[in-house]
mmCIF file of C-alpha atoms in Angstrom:
data_model
loop_
_atom_site.group_PDB
_atom_site.id
_atom_site.type_symbol
_atom_site.label_atom_id
_atom_site.label_comp_id
_atom_site.label_asym_id
_atom_site.label_seq_id
_atom_site.Cartn_x
_atom_site.Cartn_y
_atom_site.Cartn_z
ATOM 1 C CA MET A 228 1.026 7.202 9.592
ATOM 2 C CA ILE A 229 4.521 6.904 11.081
ATOM 3 C CA ALA A 230 5.151 4.763 14.149
ATOM 4 C CA ALA A 231 8.452 4.344 15.984
ATOM 5 C CA SER A 232 9.707 1.271 17.789
ATOM 6 C CA ALA A 233 12.485 0.823 20.328
ATOM 7 C CA ALA A 234 16.120 0.795 19.296
ATOM 8 C CA MET A 235 16.811 -2.271 17.189
ATOM 9 C CA ALA A 236 18.268 -5.456 18.627
ATOM 10 C CA VAL A 237 18.596 -8.005 15.852
ATOM 11 C CA ASN A 238 18.044 -11.684 16.663
ATOM 12 C CA PRO A 239 19.167 -13.887 13.735
ATOM 13 C CA TYR A 240 16.798 -16.732 14.665
ATOM 14 C CA VAL A 241 13.053 -17.271 14.344
ATOM 15 C CA ALA A 242 11.070 -14.969 16.609
ATOM 16 C CA LYS A 243 7.427 -15.605 15.671
ATOM 17 C CA VAL A 244 5.195 -18.235 14.082
ATOM 18 C CA TYR A 245 2.177 -16.845 12.222
ATOM 19 C CA GLU A 246 0.512 -19.970 10.811
ATOM 20 C CA PHE A 247 0.824 -23.737 11.140
ATOM 21 C CA CYS A 248 -1.309 -25.950 8.924
ATOM 22 C CA PRO A 249 0.136 -29.443 8.469
ATOM 23 C CA ALA A 250 -1.254 -31.924 5.977
ATOM 24 C CA PRO A 251 -2.156 -35.417 7.219
ATOM 25 C CA GLY A 252 0.825 -37.582 8.115
ATOM 26 C CA GLN A 253 2.347 -40.114 10.466
ATOM 27 C CA PHE A 254 3.935 -37.506 12.744
ATOM 28 C CA ILE A 255 0.833 -35.360 13.190
ATOM 29 C CA HIS A 256 0.119 -35.002 16.935
ATOM 30 C CA ASP A 257 3.632 -36.287 17.732
ATOM 31 C CA VAL A 258 6.065 -33.751 16.174
ATOM 32 C CA PRO A 259 5.260 -31.549 17.970
ATOM 33 C CA ILE A 260 2.878 -33.035 20.531
ATOM 34 C CA LEU A 261 -0.534 -31.527 19.831
ATOM 35 C CA THR A 262 -4.032 -32.578 20.839
ATOM 36 C CA ASP A 263 -7.314 -32.229 18.979
ATOM 37 C CA ASP A 264 -8.852 -30.065 21.702
ATOM 38 C CA MET A 265 -6.171 -27.371 21.439
ATOM 39 C CA THR A 266 -7.171 -23.874 20.354
ATOM 40 C CA PRO A 267 -5.400 -22.283 17.347
ATOM 41 C CA GLU A 268 -3.525 -20.043 19.777
ATOM 42 C CA GLU A 269 -2.308 -23.032 21.800
ATOM 43 C CA VAL A 270 -1.150 -24.794 18.623
ATOM 44 C CA ILE A 271 0.846 -21.746 17.515
ATOM 45 C CA ALA A 272 2.370 -21.381 20.997
ATOM 46 C CA GLU A 273 3.570 -24.994 20.931
ATOM 47 C CA VAL A 274 5.033 -24.618 17.435
ATOM 48 C CA GLU A 275 6.807 -21.433 18.540
ATOM 49 C CA SER A 276 8.321 -23.324 21.457
ATOM 50 C CA GLN A 277 9.867 -25.682 18.899
ATOM 51 C CA LEU A 278 11.077 -23.190 16.289
ATOM 52 C CA CYS A 279 11.990 -19.966 18.061
ATOM 53 C CA GLY A 280 15.532 -19.403 19.304
ATOM 54 C CA ASN A 281 18.503 -21.684 18.788
ATOM 55 C CA ASP A 282 20.756 -24.195 20.497
ATOM 56 C CA ASP A 283 24.549 -24.461 20.420
ATOM 57 C CA ASP A 284 24.463 -25.891 16.875
ATOM 58 C CA GLY A 285 22.292 -23.097 15.509
ATOM 59 C CA ALA A 286 19.133 -25.169 15.115
ATOM 60 C CA ALA A 287 16.002 -24.414 17.098
ATOM 61 C CA PRO A 288 15.162 -26.222 20.355
ATOM 62 C CA GLY A 289 12.809 -28.630 18.590
ATOM 63 C CA MET A 290 11.178 -29.699 15.341
ATOM 64 C CA VAL A 291 7.831 -29.608 13.550
ATOM 65 C CA SER A 292 6.604 -31.992 10.864
ATOM 66 C CA LEU A 293 4.530 -30.528 8.037
ATOM 67 C CA GLY A 294 2.871 -33.784 6.981
ATOM 68 C CA ALA A 295 2.252 -34.793 3.361
ATOM 69 C CA PHE A 296 2.203 -32.492 0.322
ATOM 70 C CA GLY A 297 1.172 -28.909 1.033
ATOM 71 C CA GLY A 298 1.394 -28.879 4.823
ATOM 72 C CA TYR A 299 3.049 -25.613 5.854
ATOM 73 C CA VAL A 300 4.359 -23.275 8.510
ATOM 74 C CA VAL A 301 4.760 -19.483 8.282
ATOM 75 C CA PHE A 302 7.286 -17.695 10.490
ATOM 76 C CA GLY A 303 9.424 -14.581 10.690
ATOM 77 C CA PHE A 304 12.281 -12.873 12.488
ATOM 78 C CA ASP A 305 12.105 -9.826 14.751
ATOM 79 C CA HIS A 306 13.286 -7.762 11.781
ATOM 80 C CA PRO A 307 13.030 -7.831 7.987
ATOM 81 C CA LEU A 308 15.294 -10.290 6.189
ATOM 82 C CA VAL A 309 17.481 -8.201 3.874
ATOM 83 C CA ASN A 310 18.490 -9.330 0.389
ATOM 84 C CA VAL A 311 22.265 -9.061 0.101
ATOM 85 C CA LYS A 312 22.717 -9.420 -3.643
ATOM 86 C CA GLY A 313 24.568 -12.546 -4.708
ATOM 87 C CA GLU A 314 24.761 -13.922 -1.161
ATOM 88 C CA TYR A 315 22.884 -16.644 0.694
ATOM 89 C CA ASP A 316 20.383 -14.843 2.904
ATOM 90 C CA LEU A 317 18.570 -17.552 4.849
ATOM 91 C CA ARG A 318 19.227 -21.001 6.268
ATOM 92 C CA ILE A 319 16.355 -23.284 7.256
ATOM 93 C CA PHE A 320 17.321 -26.203 9.480
ATOM 94 C CA GLY A 321 15.883 -29.675 8.930
ATOM 95 C CA ASN A 322 16.685 -33.290 9.769
ATOM 96 C CA SER A 323 17.888 -34.526 6.374
ATOM 97 C CA PHE A 324 20.750 -37.031 6.296
ATOM 98 C CA ARG A 325 22.635 -39.096 3.730
ATOM 99 C CA GLY A 326 25.701 -41.288 3.414
ATOM 100 C CA MET A 327 27.131 -44.615 2.285
ATOM 101 C CA ILE A 328 27.435 -47.999 4.030
ATOM 102 C CA ASP A 329 29.358 -50.762 2.248
ATOM 103 C CA ASP A 330 29.019 -48.837 -1.027
ATOM 104 C CA GLU A 331 25.253 -48.648 -0.555
ATOM 105 C CA ALA A 332 23.595 -45.238 -0.406
ATOM 106 C CA TYR A 333 21.290 -44.342 2.429
ATOM 107 C CA GLY A 334 19.572 -41.125 3.337
ATOM 108 C CA SER A 335 16.383 -39.153 3.806
ATOM 109 C CA SER A 336 15.808 -35.844 2.050
ATOM 110 C CA GLU A 337 12.257 -34.526 2.327
ATOM 111 C CA PRO A 338 12.374 -31.248 0.388
ATOM 112 C CA GLY A 339 10.128 -28.355 1.223
ATOM 113 C CA ILE A 340 9.394 -25.385 -1.031
ATOM 114 C CA VAL A 341 10.321 -22.032 0.517
ATOM 115 C CA MET A 342 8.281 -18.917 -0.175
ATOM 116 C CA VAL A 343 8.698 -15.339 1.030
ATOM 117 C CA SER A 344 6.450 -12.318 1.338
ATOM 118 C CA VAL A 345 6.781 -8.585 1.914
ATOM 119 C CA ASP A 346 4.473 -6.822 4.363
ATOM 120 C CA THR A 347 3.373 -4.428 1.626
ATOM 121 C CA ASN A 348 0.212 -3.288 3.384
ATOM 122 C CA GLY A 349 2.068 -2.838 6.686
ATOM 123 C CA ASN A 350 -0.461 -4.699 8.840
ATOM 124 C CA GLY A 351 2.047 -7.133 10.331
ATOM 125 C CA ILE A 352 0.363 -10.314 9.114
ATOM 126 C CA PRO A 353 1.197 -12.550 6.115
ATOM 127 C CA ASP A 354 -1.667 -11.624 3.785
ATOM 128 C CA ASP A 355 0.318 -10.116 0.892
ATOM 129 C CA GLU A 356 1.659 -11.702 -2.304
ATOM 130 C CA TRP A 357 3.909 -14.747 -1.930
ATOM 131 C CA PHE A 358 7.013 -15.437 -4.015
ATOM 132 C CA GLU A 359 8.599 -18.858 -4.474
ATOM 133 C CA LEU A 360 12.353 -19.261 -4.122
ATOM 134 C CA ALA A 361 12.955 -21.223 -7.309
ATOM 135 C CA GLY A 362 15.232 -24.148 -6.473
ATOM 136 C CA SER A 363 17.140 -26.489 -8.762
ATOM 137 C CA GLU A 364 13.997 -28.384 -9.863
ATOM 138 C CA TYR A 365 11.826 -25.377 -10.687
ATOM 139 C CA HIS A 366 12.172 -25.872 -14.448
ATOM 140 C CA SER A 367 12.539 -29.663 -14.382
ATOM 141 C CA GLU A 368 10.206 -31.752 -16.515
ATOM 142 C CA GLY A 369 8.912 -33.684 -13.518
ATOM 143 C CA THR A 370 7.881 -30.561 -11.562
ATOM 144 C CA PHE A 371 4.124 -29.931 -11.425
ATOM 145 C CA HIS A 372 3.325 -26.238 -10.953
ATOM 146 C CA ASN A 373 -0.090 -25.231 -9.613
ATOM 147 C CA PHE A 374 -0.654 -28.692 -8.170
ATOM 148 C CA GLU A 375 -3.790 -28.931 -6.033
ATOM 149 C CA ILE A 376 -4.624 -31.694 -3.585
ATOM 150 C CA THR A 377 -7.601 -32.178 -1.265
ATOM 151 C CA TYR A 378 -7.453 -34.541 1.710
ATOM 152 C CA LYS A 379 -10.622 -36.009 3.210
ATOM 153 C CA ARG A 380 -11.026 -36.538 6.932
ATOM 154 C CA PRO A 381 -11.129 -40.316 7.603
ATOM 155 C CA ALA A 382 -13.999 -41.878 9.504
ATOM 156 C CA ASP A 383 -11.578 -43.507 11.965
ATOM 157 C CA ASN A 384 -7.895 -44.280 12.551
ATOM 158 C CA THR A 385 -7.818 -47.672 10.858
ATOM 159 C CA THR A 386 -7.367 -46.488 7.275
ATOM 160 C CA GLY A 387 -5.179 -44.016 5.432
ATOM 161 C CA VAL A 388 -6.230 -40.486 4.553
ATOM 162 C CA SER A 389 -7.619 -40.376 1.016
ATOM 163 C CA TRP A 390 -6.973 -37.518 -1.376
ATOM 164 C CA THR A 391 -7.863 -36.271 -4.836
ATOM 165 C CA SER A 392 -5.797 -33.970 -7.045
ATOM 166 C CA ASN A 393 -5.757 -32.077 -10.336
ATOM 167 C CA ASP A 394 -3.003 -34.300 -11.757
ATOM 168 C CA PRO A 395 -4.506 -36.283 -14.668
ATOM 169 C CA ALA A 396 -1.896 -39.016 -14.184
ATOM 170 C CA ALA A 397 -2.466 -39.378 -10.434
ATOM 171 C CA GLY A 398 -5.907 -38.086 -9.646
ATOM 172 C CA GLU A 399 -6.361 -39.847 -6.325
ATOM 173 C CA GLY A 400 -4.507 -41.740 -3.645
ATOM 174 C CA SER A 401 -4.002 -41.852 0.087
ATOM 175 C CA VAL A 402 -1.547 -41.132 2.870
ATOM 176 C CA GLU A 403 -0.960 -44.699 3.958
ATOM 177 C CA ARG A 404 -0.843 -45.757 7.591
ATOM 178 C CA THR A 405 2.295 -47.408 8.975
ATOM 179 C CA GLN A 406 2.870 -50.033 11.634
ATOM 180 C CA PHE A 407 4.873 -47.599 13.754
ATOM 181 C CA HIS A 408 2.254 -44.858 14.120
ATOM 182 C CA THR A 409 -1.226 -45.645 15.335
ATOM 183 C CA GLN A 410 -2.396 -42.148 16.317
ATOM 184 C CA ASN A 411 -4.762 -40.030 14.250
ATOM 185 C CA PHE A 412 -3.013 -38.867 11.041
ATOM 186 C CA TRP A 413 -5.553 -36.059 10.625
ATOM 187 C CA PRO A 414 -4.860 -32.688 12.353
ATOM 188 C CA GLY A 415 -7.981 -32.890 14.450
ATOM 189 C CA TRP A 416 -7.839 -29.337 15.798
ATOM 190 C CA TYR A 417 -9.270 -28.299 12.402
ATOM 191 C CA ALA A 418 -13.044 -28.568 12.284
ATOM 192 C CA GLY A 419 -13.458 -29.056 8.518
ATOM 193 C CA GLU A 420 -13.975 -32.323 6.666
ATOM 194 C CA THR A 421 -11.378 -31.544 3.980
ATOM 195 C CA LEU A 422 -8.026 -29.810 3.660
ATOM 196 C CA THR A 423 -6.908 -28.354 0.320
ATOM 197 C CA PHE A 424 -3.376 -27.246 -0.548
ATOM 198 C CA ARG A 425 -1.916 -25.712 -3.714
ATOM 199 C CA GLY A 426 1.669 -25.253 -4.795
ATOM 200 C CA THR A 427 4.638 -26.654 -6.665
ATOM 201 C CA ARG A 428 4.998 -30.429 -6.474
ATOM 202 C CA LEU A 429 8.457 -31.842 -7.111
ATOM 203 C CA ALA A 430 9.122 -35.151 -8.868
ATOM 204 C CA PRO A 431 9.452 -38.159 -6.536
ATOM 205 C CA ASN A 432 12.928 -38.547 -5.031
ATOM 206 C CA ALA A 433 12.471 -41.968 -3.380
ATOM 207 C CA GLN A 434 14.154 -45.149 -4.591
ATOM 208 C CA ASN A 435 13.774 -48.672 -3.238
ATOM 209 C CA THR A 436 17.320 -50.025 -3.597
ATOM 210 C CA ALA A 437 16.653 -53.502 -2.175
ATOM 211 C CA GLU A 438 16.573 -56.493 -4.497
ATOM 212 C CA GLU A 439 14.179 -58.050 -2.038
ATOM 213 C CA GLY A 440 12.087 -56.257 0.540
ATOM 214 C CA GLU A 441 12.461 -52.533 1.071
ATOM 215 C CA ASN A 442 15.407 -50.193 1.505
ATOM 216 C CA TRP A 443 14.221 -46.708 0.712
ATOM 217 C CA VAL A 444 16.647 -43.921 -0.177
ATOM 218 C CA LEU A 445 15.285 -40.382 -0.509
ATOM 219 C CA HIS A 446 17.790 -38.566 -2.705
ATOM 220 C CA ALA A 447 18.601 -34.889 -2.233
ATOM 221 C CA TYR A 448 18.015 -32.350 -4.975
ATOM 222 C CA ASP A 449 20.871 -30.039 -5.914
ATOM 223 C CA TRP A 450 19.859 -26.856 -4.075
ATOM 224 C CA GLY A 451 17.103 -24.495 -3.060
ATOM 225 C CA TYR A 452 14.880 -26.384 -0.603
ATOM 226 C CA ALA A 453 14.316 -26.862 3.118
ATOM 227 C CA ASP A 454 15.079 -30.265 4.725
ATOM 228 C CA ASN A 455 16.858 -31.319 1.536
ATOM 229 C CA LEU A 456 20.585 -31.258 2.322
ATOM 230 C CA PRO A 457 22.018 -32.097 5.765
ATOM 231 C CA ASN A 458 22.409 -28.965 7.868
ATOM 232 C CA ASP A 459 26.203 -29.094 7.724
ATOM 233 C CA GLU A 460 26.124 -29.231 3.903
ATOM 234 C CA ASP A 461 23.399 -26.709 3.195
ATOM 235 C CA PRO A 462 24.699 -23.234 2.230
ATOM 236 C CA GLY A 463 21.233 -21.718 2.509
ATOM 237 C CA LEU A 464 18.793 -19.909 0.260
ATOM 238 C CA LYS A 465 18.977 -16.678 -1.731
ATOM 239 C CA LEU A 466 16.237 -14.081 -2.003
ATOM 240 C CA ASP A 467 17.676 -13.512 -5.492
ATOM 241 C CA TRP A 468 15.866 -16.734 -6.515
ATOM 242 C CA ALA A 469 12.385 -15.271 -5.943
ATOM 243 C CA VAL A 470 9.799 -15.629 -8.719
ATOM 244 C CA ASP A 471 6.162 -14.598 -8.928
ATOM 245 C CA ALA A 472 3.192 -16.867 -9.583
ATOM 246 C CA GLN A 473 3.928 -16.803 -13.325
ATOM 247 C CA GLY A 474 7.583 -17.750 -12.832
ATOM 248 C CA ASN A 475 8.932 -14.277 -13.543
ATOM 249 C CA PRO A 476 11.981 -13.226 -11.495
ATOM 250 C CA VAL A 477 11.300 -10.483 -8.952
ATOM 251 C CA GLU A 478 13.739 -8.244 -7.100
ATOM 252 C CA LEU A 479 13.075 -8.128 -3.377
ATOM 253 C CA GLU A 480 15.037 -5.760 -1.167
ATOM 254 C CA GLN A 481 13.654 -7.350 1.986
ATOM 255 C CA VAL A 482 11.011 -9.796 3.168
ATOM 256 C CA HIS A 483 9.030 -10.122 6.375
ATOM 257 C CA PHE A 484 7.435 -13.580 6.220
ATOM 258 C CA ILE A 485 8.755 -17.037 5.287
ATOM 259 C CA LYS A 486 6.646 -20.055 4.380
ATOM 260 C CA VAL A 487 7.803 -23.673 4.068
ATOM 261 C CA TYR A 488 5.591 -26.444 2.715
ATOM 262 C CA THR A 489 6.111 -30.117 1.884
ATOM 263 C CA ALA A 490 6.863 -30.370 -1.841
ATOM 264 C CA LEU A 491 6.474 -34.114 -2.440
ATOM 265 C CA ALA A 492 3.407 -36.345 -2.680
ATOM 266 C CA GLN A 493 4.751 -39.868 -2.277
ATOM 267 C CA ASN A 494 4.474 -42.952 -0.056
ATOM 268 C CA CYS A 495 7.568 -45.045 0.630
ATOM 269 C CA GLY A 496 6.409 -48.421 1.864
ATOM 270 C CA TRP A 497 7.058 -49.063 5.531
ATOM 271 C CA ILE A 498 8.583 -45.613 6.138
ATOM 272 C CA GLY A 499 5.365 -43.894 5.095
ATOM 273 C CA GLU A 500 4.730 -40.583 3.395
ATOM 274 C CA THR A 501 7.373 -37.960 2.731
ATOM 275 C CA SER A 502 6.965 -35.013 5.088
ATOM 276 C CA THR A 503 9.205 -31.959 5.401
ATOM 277 C CA GLU A 504 10.521 -31.234 8.905
ATOM 278 C CA VAL A 505 11.588 -27.773 10.041
ATOM 279 C CA CYS A 506 13.988 -27.193 12.941
ATOM 280 C CA GLY A 507 14.231 -23.410 12.940
ATOM 281 C CA ALA A 508 15.845 -20.847 10.660
ATOM 282 C CA GLN A 509 18.616 -18.243 10.640
ATOM 283 C CA ASP A 510 19.195 -14.869 9.025
ATOM 284 C CA LEU A 511 22.666 -15.349 7.537
ATOM 285 C CA HIS A 512 23.623 -11.686 7.598
ATOM 286 C CA PRO A 513 21.903 -9.831 10.464
ATOM 287 C CA GLU A 514 24.717 -7.297 10.171
ATOM 288 C CA ALA A 515 22.847 -5.954 7.142
ATOM 289 C CA LEU A 516 20.650 -4.212 9.714
ATOM 290 C CA ALA A 517 23.248 -3.943 12.471
ATOM 291 C CA GLY A 518 25.538 -2.092 10.073
ATOM 292 C CA ILE A 519 22.841 0.473 9.436
ATOM 293 C CA GLU A 520 22.523 1.000 13.183
ATOM 294 C CA THR A 521 26.296 1.499 13.499
ATOM 295 C CA ILE A 522 26.370 4.063 10.696
ATOM 296 C CA ALA A 523 23.423 5.980 12.053
ATOM 297 C CA SER A 524 24.450 5.865 15.720
ATOM 298 C CA SER A 525 27.859 7.373 15.010
ATOM 299 C CA ARG A 526 26.264 10.787 14.527
ATOM 300 C CA PRO A 527 26.575 13.430 17.320
ATOM 301 C CA ASP A 528 23.852 13.579 19.944
ATOM 302 C CA ASP A 529 22.712 17.014 18.768
ATOM 303 C CA ALA A 530 22.508 16.001 15.093
ATOM 304 C CA PRO A 531 19.194 16.420 13.266
ATOM 305 C CA GLU A 532 17.048 13.458 12.278
ATOM 306 C CA VAL A 533 18.542 11.238 9.593
ATOM 307 C CA PHE A 534 16.644 8.436 7.832
ATOM 308 C CA PHE A 535 17.920 5.247 6.180
ATOM 309 C CA ASP A 536 16.213 2.460 4.299
ATOM 310 C CA LEU A 537 16.954 -1.147 5.271
ATOM 311 C CA ARG A 538 19.859 -1.332 2.826
ATOM 312 C CA GLY A 539 21.625 1.456 4.736
ATOM 313 C CA ILE A 540 20.978 4.094 2.054
ATOM 314 C CA ARG A 541 20.128 7.534 3.340
ATOM 315 C CA VAL A 542 16.703 8.827 2.296
ATOM 316 C CA ASP A 543 14.651 11.968 2.783
ATOM 317 C CA ARG A 544 11.972 11.912 5.456
ATOM 318 C CA PRO A 545 10.023 8.797 4.416
ATOM 319 C CA THR A 546 6.459 9.046 3.152
ATOM 320 C CA ALA A 547 6.108 5.834 1.122
ATOM 321 C CA PRO A 548 4.885 2.764 3.071
ATOM 322 C CA GLY A 549 7.721 0.668 4.405
ATOM 323 C CA ILE A 550 10.195 0.211 7.243
ATOM 324 C CA TYR A 551 12.982 2.730 7.850
ATOM 325 C CA LEU A 552 15.580 3.591 10.488
ATOM 326 C CA ARG A 553 15.717 7.009 12.120
ATOM 327 C CA SER A 554 18.857 8.305 13.835
ATOM 328 C CA GLN A 555 18.651 11.246 16.203
ATOM 329 C CA GLY A 556 20.750 12.124 19.203
ATOM 330 C CA GLY A 557 22.793 8.940 18.895
ATOM 331 C CA LYS A 558 19.689 6.746 19.164
ATOM 332 C CA VAL A 559 18.336 4.529 16.376
ATOM 333 C CA THR A 560 14.662 3.624 16.142
ATOM 334 C CA LYS A 561 12.694 1.682 13.571
ATOM 335 C CA ILE A 562 10.075 3.669 11.679
ATOM 336 C CA ILE A 563 7.045 2.064 10.094
ATOM 337 C CA VAL A 564 5.223 4.167 7.505
ATOM 338 C CA ARG A 565 1.723 2.836 6.829
#
C-alpha cells in the first residue's frame, strides 16, 4: 500500500515522544513534574512539553531525568534521520558539566546509551529491532553487556529502592535516598510491583576526590553517549557506530526512532544515584532531506512522476516497504510503502 503525505517541512528538533519509562531515582516526579494519578497519555504529553522544539541555544524547553540504570525515553523527529556517511548525524542535549577550580577537577557526566531503530514494518511505532550506537567504552573491560536489573517497589518513602541483578559481583543493591529529595523515588504511575531493564552497563565513572568527607567528580567518557560531554563540547553521534545485539556493525541508511537510557548503576554518597538527563535532540543535517526536495522540486510542473529514496537517489516506482519522495508538477510529497 502506498500513502502520500503533505509536502515535507523538516524540523531538526524532536517532534514526538513515543515512550517514557524512568527507573527509580531522586528526580522522579520532579524532572519533569509528574503525579502518580497521571494516565500514560498525560505522562507522554508532559515529557513532550519538555523535549519537543528548541530554545535560542538549541536545547529543548525543558529536561527529563531517566532515573537509575535502564530508565529510558524514546523519541523521534518529524522525518527520518539520514545517515550521512562519516559525519555526525545527531546531537542529544544534556546537562553535563566539568571544569577546574584551584587545580581541582569538578564535574558531572551521567552517560546514557543511545540506540536507534528503523520502522521496518511501517506501522509508525518503535517495535522493530534496536541498534546500539557503540561509544568509546563499548569494548572496554569494565563494560557489562546484557546487564539486567530489577527494581522492587518500596513499601513507603523512608527507604531506598532495592534491586537485584545478573551481575555475579554485584547481585543486589539499592537506589539510596538523599537528604535533598523526600518525594517518592518510584514512578508511581506504573501499577506493577517491579521494573526490569536490560542493556549495556558502563563502568563507574564517579570518584570521591576529598581526603575527608565527600567531593564527587563524575568523569566524562571519550565519546558516544548522551549527557556525557557538556553541550558546547559534544560533537554529536554517528549512525555509522550502530551495532546489532551481537556487536556486529550494521549499515543504516536512515532511522526513525531514538532511545536513550541511563548506562550507569552507581550511588555517589550525598549526591545520590547517577541518572541521565535529556534536554532535547537535533538532526545535524536536515538538509539531507531538504536537498532531496530541492532537486525534485526543480522539475517542470508538467513533468511525470519521479521518485527518490531518502538519500536523494532516483529510483523506479517504489514497491519495497520504506519511505520515498515523489516529485510531480513541482510538488514534493512523502510516500510510505507498507
